[in-house]
Tab-separated table of C-alpha atoms and ligand atoms in Angstrom:
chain	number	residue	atom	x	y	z
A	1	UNK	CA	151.696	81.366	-30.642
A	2	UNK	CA	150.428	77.822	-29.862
A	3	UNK	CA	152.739	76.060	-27.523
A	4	UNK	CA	152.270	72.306	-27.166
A	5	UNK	CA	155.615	71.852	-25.306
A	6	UNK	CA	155.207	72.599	-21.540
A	7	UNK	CA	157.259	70.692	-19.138
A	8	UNK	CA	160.071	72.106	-21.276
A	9	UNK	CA	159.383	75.876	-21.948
A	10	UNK	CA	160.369	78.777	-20.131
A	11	UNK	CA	156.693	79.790	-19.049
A	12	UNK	CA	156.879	76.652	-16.817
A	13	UNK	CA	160.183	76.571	-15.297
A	14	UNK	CA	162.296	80.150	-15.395
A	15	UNK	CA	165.530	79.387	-13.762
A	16	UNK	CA	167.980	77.412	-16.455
A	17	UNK	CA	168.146	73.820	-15.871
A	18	UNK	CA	171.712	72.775	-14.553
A	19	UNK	CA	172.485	68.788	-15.153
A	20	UNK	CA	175.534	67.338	-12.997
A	21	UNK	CA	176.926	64.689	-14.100
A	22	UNK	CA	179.980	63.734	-11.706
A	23	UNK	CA	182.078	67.213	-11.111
A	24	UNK	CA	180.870	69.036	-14.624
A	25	UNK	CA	177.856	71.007	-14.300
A	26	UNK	CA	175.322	70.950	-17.796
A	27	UNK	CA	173.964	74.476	-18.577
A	28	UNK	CA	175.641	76.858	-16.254
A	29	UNK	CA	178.115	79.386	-16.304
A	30	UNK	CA	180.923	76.677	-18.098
A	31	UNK	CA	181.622	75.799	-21.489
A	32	UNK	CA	181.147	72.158	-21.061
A	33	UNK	CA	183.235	69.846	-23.903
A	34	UNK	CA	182.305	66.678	-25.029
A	35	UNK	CA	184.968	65.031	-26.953
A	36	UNK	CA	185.816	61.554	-28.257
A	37	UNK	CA	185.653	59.436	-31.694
A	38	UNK	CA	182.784	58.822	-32.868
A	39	UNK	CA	182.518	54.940	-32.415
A	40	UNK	CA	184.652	52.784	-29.689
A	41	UNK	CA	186.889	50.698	-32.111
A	42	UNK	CA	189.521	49.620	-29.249
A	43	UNK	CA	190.319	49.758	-26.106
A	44	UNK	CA	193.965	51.190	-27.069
A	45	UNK	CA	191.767	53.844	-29.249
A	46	UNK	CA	189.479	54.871	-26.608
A	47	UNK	CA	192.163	54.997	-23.959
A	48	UNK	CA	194.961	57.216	-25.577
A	49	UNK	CA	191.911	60.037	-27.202
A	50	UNK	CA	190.299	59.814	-23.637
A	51	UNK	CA	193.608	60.427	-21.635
A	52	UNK	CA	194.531	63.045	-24.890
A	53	UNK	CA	191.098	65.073	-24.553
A	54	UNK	CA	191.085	65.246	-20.987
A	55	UNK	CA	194.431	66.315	-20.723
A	56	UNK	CA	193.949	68.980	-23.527
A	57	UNK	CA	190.376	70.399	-20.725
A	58	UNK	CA	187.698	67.869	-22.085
A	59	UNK	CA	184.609	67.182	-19.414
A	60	UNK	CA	182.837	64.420	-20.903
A	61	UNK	CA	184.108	61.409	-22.935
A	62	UNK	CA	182.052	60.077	-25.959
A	63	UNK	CA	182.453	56.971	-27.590
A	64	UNK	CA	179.586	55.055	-29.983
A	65	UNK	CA	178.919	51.687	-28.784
A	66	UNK	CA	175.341	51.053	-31.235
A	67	UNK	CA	175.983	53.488	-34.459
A	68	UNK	CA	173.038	54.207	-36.538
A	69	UNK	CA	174.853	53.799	-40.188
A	70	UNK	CA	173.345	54.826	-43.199
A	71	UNK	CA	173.980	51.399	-44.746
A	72	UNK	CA	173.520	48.359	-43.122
A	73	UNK	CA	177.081	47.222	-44.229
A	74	UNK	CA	179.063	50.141	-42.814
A	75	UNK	CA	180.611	49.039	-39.362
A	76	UNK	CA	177.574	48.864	-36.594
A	77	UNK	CA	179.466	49.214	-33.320
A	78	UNK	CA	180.344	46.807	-30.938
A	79	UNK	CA	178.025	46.880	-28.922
A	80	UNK	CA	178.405	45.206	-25.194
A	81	UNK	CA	181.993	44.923	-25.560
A	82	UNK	CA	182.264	48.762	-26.662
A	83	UNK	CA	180.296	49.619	-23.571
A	84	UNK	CA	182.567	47.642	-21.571
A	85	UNK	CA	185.813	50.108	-22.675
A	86	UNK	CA	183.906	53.111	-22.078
A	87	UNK	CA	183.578	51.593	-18.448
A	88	UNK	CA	186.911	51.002	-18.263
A	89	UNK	CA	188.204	54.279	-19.686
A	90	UNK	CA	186.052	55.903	-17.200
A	91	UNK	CA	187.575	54.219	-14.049
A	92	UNK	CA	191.067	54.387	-15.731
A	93	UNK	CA	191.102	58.026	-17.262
A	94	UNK	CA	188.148	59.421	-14.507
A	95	UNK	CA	186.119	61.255	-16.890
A	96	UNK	CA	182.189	60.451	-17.342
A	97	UNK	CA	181.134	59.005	-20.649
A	98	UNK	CA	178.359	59.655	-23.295
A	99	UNK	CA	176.883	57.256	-25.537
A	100	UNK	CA	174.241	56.438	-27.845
A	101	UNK	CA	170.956	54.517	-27.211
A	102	UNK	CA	169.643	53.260	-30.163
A	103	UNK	CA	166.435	50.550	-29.500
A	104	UNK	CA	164.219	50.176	-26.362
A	105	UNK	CA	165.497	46.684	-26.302
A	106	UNK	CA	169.093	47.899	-24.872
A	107	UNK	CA	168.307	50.714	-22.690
A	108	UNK	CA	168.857	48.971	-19.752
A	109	UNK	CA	172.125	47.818	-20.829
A	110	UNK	CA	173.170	50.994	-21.857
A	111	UNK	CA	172.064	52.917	-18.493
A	112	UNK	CA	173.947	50.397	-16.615
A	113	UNK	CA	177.507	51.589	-18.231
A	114	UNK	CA	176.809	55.209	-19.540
A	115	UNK	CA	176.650	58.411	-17.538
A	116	UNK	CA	174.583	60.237	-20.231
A	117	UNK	CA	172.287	58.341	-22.709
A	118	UNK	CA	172.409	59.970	-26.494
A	119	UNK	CA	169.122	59.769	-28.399
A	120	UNK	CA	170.583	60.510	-32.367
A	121	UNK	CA	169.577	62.747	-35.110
A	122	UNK	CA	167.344	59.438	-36.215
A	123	UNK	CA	165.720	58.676	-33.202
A	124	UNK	CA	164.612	62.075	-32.212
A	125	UNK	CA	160.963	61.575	-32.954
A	126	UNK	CA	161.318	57.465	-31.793
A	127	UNK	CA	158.659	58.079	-29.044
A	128	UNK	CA	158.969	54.726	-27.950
A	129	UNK	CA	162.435	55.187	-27.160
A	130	UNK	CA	162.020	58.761	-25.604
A	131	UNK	CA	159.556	57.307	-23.122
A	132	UNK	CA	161.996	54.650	-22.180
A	133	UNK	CA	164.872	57.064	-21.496
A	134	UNK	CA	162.528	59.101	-19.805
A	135	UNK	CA	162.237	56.222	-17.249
A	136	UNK	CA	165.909	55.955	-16.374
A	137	UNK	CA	167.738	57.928	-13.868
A	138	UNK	CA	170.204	58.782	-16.322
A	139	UNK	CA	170.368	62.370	-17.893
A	140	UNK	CA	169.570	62.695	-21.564
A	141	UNK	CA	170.975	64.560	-24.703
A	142	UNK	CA	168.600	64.613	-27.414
A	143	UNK	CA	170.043	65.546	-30.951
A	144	UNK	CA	168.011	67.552	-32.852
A	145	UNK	CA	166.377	65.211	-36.007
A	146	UNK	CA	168.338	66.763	-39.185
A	147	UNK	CA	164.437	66.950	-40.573
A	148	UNK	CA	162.934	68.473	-37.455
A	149	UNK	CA	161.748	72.404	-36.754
A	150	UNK	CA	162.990	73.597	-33.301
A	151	UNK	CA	159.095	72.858	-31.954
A	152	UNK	CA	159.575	69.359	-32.901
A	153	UNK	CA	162.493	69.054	-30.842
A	154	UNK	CA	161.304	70.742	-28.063
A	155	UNK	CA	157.829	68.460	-27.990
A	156	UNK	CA	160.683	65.285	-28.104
A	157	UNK	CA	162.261	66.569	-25.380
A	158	UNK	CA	158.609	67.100	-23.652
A	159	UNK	CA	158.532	63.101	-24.362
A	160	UNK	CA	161.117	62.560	-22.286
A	161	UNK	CA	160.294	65.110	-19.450
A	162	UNK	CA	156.833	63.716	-19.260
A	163	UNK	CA	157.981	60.404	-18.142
A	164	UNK	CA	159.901	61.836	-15.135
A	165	UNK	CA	163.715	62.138	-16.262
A	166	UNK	CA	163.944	66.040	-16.068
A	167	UNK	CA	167.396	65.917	-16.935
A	168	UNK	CA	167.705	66.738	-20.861
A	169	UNK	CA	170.434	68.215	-22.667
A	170	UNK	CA	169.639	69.250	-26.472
A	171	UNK	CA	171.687	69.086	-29.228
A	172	UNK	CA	171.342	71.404	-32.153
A	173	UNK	CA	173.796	68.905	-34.464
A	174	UNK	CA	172.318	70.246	-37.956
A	175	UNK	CA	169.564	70.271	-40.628
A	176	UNK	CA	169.380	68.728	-43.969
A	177	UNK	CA	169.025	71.654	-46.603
A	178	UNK	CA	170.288	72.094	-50.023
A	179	UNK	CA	173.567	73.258	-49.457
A	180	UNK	CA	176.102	70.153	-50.487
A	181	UNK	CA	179.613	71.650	-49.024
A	182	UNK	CA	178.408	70.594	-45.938
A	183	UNK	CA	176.986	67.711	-44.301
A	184	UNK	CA	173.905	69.654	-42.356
A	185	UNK	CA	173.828	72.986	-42.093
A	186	UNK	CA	174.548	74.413	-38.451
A	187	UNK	CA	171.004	76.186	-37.557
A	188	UNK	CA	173.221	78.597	-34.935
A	189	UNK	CA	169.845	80.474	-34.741
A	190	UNK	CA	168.449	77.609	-32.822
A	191	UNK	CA	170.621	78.447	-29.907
A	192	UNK	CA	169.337	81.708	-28.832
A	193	UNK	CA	165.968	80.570	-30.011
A	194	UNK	CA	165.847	77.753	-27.726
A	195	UNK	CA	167.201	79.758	-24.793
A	196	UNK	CA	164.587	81.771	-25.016
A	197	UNK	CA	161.834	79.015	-25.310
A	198	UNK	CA	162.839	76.441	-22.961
A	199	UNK	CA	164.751	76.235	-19.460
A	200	UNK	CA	166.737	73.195	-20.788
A	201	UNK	CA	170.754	73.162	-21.580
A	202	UNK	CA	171.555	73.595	-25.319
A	203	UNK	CA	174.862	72.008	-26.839
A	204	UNK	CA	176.506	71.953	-30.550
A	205	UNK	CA	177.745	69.255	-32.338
A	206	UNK	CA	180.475	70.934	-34.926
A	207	UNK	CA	181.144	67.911	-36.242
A	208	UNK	CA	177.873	65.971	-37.271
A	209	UNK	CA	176.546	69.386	-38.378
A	210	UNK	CA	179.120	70.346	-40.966
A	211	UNK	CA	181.382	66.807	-41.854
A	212	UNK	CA	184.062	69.037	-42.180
A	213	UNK	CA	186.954	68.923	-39.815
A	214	UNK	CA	188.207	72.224	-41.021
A	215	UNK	CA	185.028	73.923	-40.244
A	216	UNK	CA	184.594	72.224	-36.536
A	217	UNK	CA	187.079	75.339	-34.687
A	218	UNK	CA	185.045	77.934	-36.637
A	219	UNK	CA	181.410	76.817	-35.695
A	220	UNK	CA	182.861	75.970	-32.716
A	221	UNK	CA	183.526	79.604	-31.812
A	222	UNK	CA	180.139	80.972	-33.393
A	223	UNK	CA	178.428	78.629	-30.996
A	224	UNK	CA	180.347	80.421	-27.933
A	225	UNK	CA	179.265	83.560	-29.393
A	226	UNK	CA	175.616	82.498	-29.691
A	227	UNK	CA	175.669	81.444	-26.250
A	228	UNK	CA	175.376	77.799	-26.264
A	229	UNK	CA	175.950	75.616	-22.951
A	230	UNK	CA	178.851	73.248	-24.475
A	231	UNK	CA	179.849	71.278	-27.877
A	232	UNK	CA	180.497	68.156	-28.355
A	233	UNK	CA	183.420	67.017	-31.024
A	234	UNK	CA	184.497	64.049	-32.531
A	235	UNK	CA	188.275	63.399	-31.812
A	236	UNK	CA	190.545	60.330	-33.643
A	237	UNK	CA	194.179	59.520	-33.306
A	238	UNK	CA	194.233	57.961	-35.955
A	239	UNK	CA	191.506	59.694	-38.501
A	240	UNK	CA	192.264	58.043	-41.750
A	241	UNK	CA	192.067	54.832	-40.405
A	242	UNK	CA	188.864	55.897	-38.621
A	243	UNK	CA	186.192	53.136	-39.115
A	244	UNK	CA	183.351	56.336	-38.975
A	245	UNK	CA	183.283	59.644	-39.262
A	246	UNK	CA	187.252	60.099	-40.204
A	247	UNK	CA	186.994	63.258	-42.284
A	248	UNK	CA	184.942	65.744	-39.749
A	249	UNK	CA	187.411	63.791	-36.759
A	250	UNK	CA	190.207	66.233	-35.088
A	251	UNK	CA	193.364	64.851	-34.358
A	252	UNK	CA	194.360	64.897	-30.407
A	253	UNK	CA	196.928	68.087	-31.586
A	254	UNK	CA	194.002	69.945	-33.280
A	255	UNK	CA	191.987	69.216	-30.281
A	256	UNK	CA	194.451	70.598	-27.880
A	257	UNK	CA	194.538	73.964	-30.378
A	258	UNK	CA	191.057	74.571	-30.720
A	259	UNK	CA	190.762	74.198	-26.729
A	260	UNK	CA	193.414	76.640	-26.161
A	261	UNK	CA	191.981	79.108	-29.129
A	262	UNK	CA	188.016	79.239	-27.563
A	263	UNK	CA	189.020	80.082	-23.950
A	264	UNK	CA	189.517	84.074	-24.092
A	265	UNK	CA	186.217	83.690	-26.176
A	266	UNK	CA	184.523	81.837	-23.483
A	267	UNK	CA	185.830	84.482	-21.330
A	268	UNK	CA	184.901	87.460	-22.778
A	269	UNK	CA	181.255	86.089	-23.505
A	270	UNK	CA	180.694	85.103	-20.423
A	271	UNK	CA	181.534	89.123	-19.221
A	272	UNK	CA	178.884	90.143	-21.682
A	273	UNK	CA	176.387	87.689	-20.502
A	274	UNK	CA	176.961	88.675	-16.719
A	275	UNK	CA	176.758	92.242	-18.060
A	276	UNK	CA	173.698	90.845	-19.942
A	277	UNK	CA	174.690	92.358	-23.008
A	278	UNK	CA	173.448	89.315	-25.088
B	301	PEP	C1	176.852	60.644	-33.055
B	301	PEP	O1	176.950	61.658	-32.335
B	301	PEP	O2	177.543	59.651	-32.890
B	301	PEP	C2	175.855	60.615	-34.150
B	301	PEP	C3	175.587	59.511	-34.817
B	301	PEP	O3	175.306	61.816	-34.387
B	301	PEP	P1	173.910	62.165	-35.111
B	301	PEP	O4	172.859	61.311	-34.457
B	301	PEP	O5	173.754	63.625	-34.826
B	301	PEP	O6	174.095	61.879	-36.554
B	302	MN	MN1	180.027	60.352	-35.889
């Protein structure tokens, strides 16, 4: 097979790549969870589902500060100021925070604040962007483009790798196909494909993937089972008030349920991984 990737496949580097960010450790033995709505609307929002989700065993806070909307009239972020309460949430609550990068122009900004820069479905093939991330210190997730093959994410990744920053976390967070129940369709295969192919950490986003808040517990569990490094789940207080992203949101309780549902899971796959069994 023709592989144009290197800096990010397996034939190059054998050993997994672990990322630490503050005390949680990307792509080891641990389940890592990313939780958090999916744009900062408050600092009264941010602070109650960042003191809920911690409290309920979240690592890693996220928050949109620069949200790529469909439509150019849907609510855009807000921006600075956004980035500003994730700073503060941080030193308050003392949990790192993830947010989204979306234009060269603000990457410096947004490295200043964040502890992990997200690169969206959208961007994933914005090369221009990849190469600036690639410059900053900061560690990377890269979400999977909901039009890209697995090679094409892996060559994005390469991008960013290329430019220095060997800290990238993937993010398999759907495909478009024809199925309309769902949002994107959850390519679980990617997982164990990816392992496989690359030395880099691989999450799943439950929410982006499916839209669906009733399916987020149950693809959160068949990612645990397909052995992926952590997920990363959208969490309101106050969902149908939500300004994005309301109907695939958790509540704080349902958060705290599907935390305390996944851990024997977690256990018992990580027995059958030391085992190597799968
Ligand atoms: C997000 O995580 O906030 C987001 C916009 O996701 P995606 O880029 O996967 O649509
Ligand atoms: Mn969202």
């Amino acid at each position: 097979m023709v592989q144009d990737f290197k800096l990010a496949s397996r034939d190059y580097k054998k050993e997994d790549t672990i990322i630490q960010v503050g005390d949680v450790e990307i792509g080891g033995n641990d389940f890592v969870m990313i939780a958090g709505p999916c744009a900062v609307e408050s600092e009264a929002q941010l602070m109650t589902t960042a003191y809920e989700v911690k409290n309920s065993g979240a690592n890693i806070l996220r928050g949109g500060a620069y949200k790529p909307r469909t439509s150019p009239h849907s609510f855009q972020g807000l921006g600075e100021e956004g980035l500003i309460l994730l700073a503060k949430t941080r030193e308050e609550i003392n949990i790192p925070i993830i947010t989204e990068v979306m234009d060269t122009r603000d990457v410096k900004l947004v490295e200043k604040y964040a502890d992990i820069l997200q690169i969206g479905t959208r961007n994933m093939q914005n090369f221009s962007l990849l190469k600036e991330v690639g410059c900053t210190q900061k560690p990377v997730l890269l979400k999977r483009g909901m039009m890209a093959t697995i090679y094409d994410f892996l060559l994005s990744a390469e991008y960013i790798l290329n430019e220095g920053n060997e800290n990238v976390i993937l993010c398999e967070r759907g495909i478009r196909t024809f199925e309309s129940l769902t949002r994107n369709t959850l390519d679980l295969s990617a997982i164990p494909i990816i392992k496989k192919l690359s030395h880099l950490p691989i999450i799943v986003d439950p929410s982006h993937s499916t839209g669906r808040r009733d399916l987020v517990k149950p693809m959160t569990k068949a990612a645990i089972a397909a052995g992926a490094h952590g997920a990363m789940i959208e969490v309101h207080i106050e969902r149908d008030k939500a300004l994005c992203d309301g109907n695939q949101s958790l509540t704080p309780q349902d958060f705290l349920n599907l935390m305390q549902e996944i851990q024997p899971l977690i256990k018992f796959i990580k027995t059958q991984q030391s085992l190597q069994i799968i």
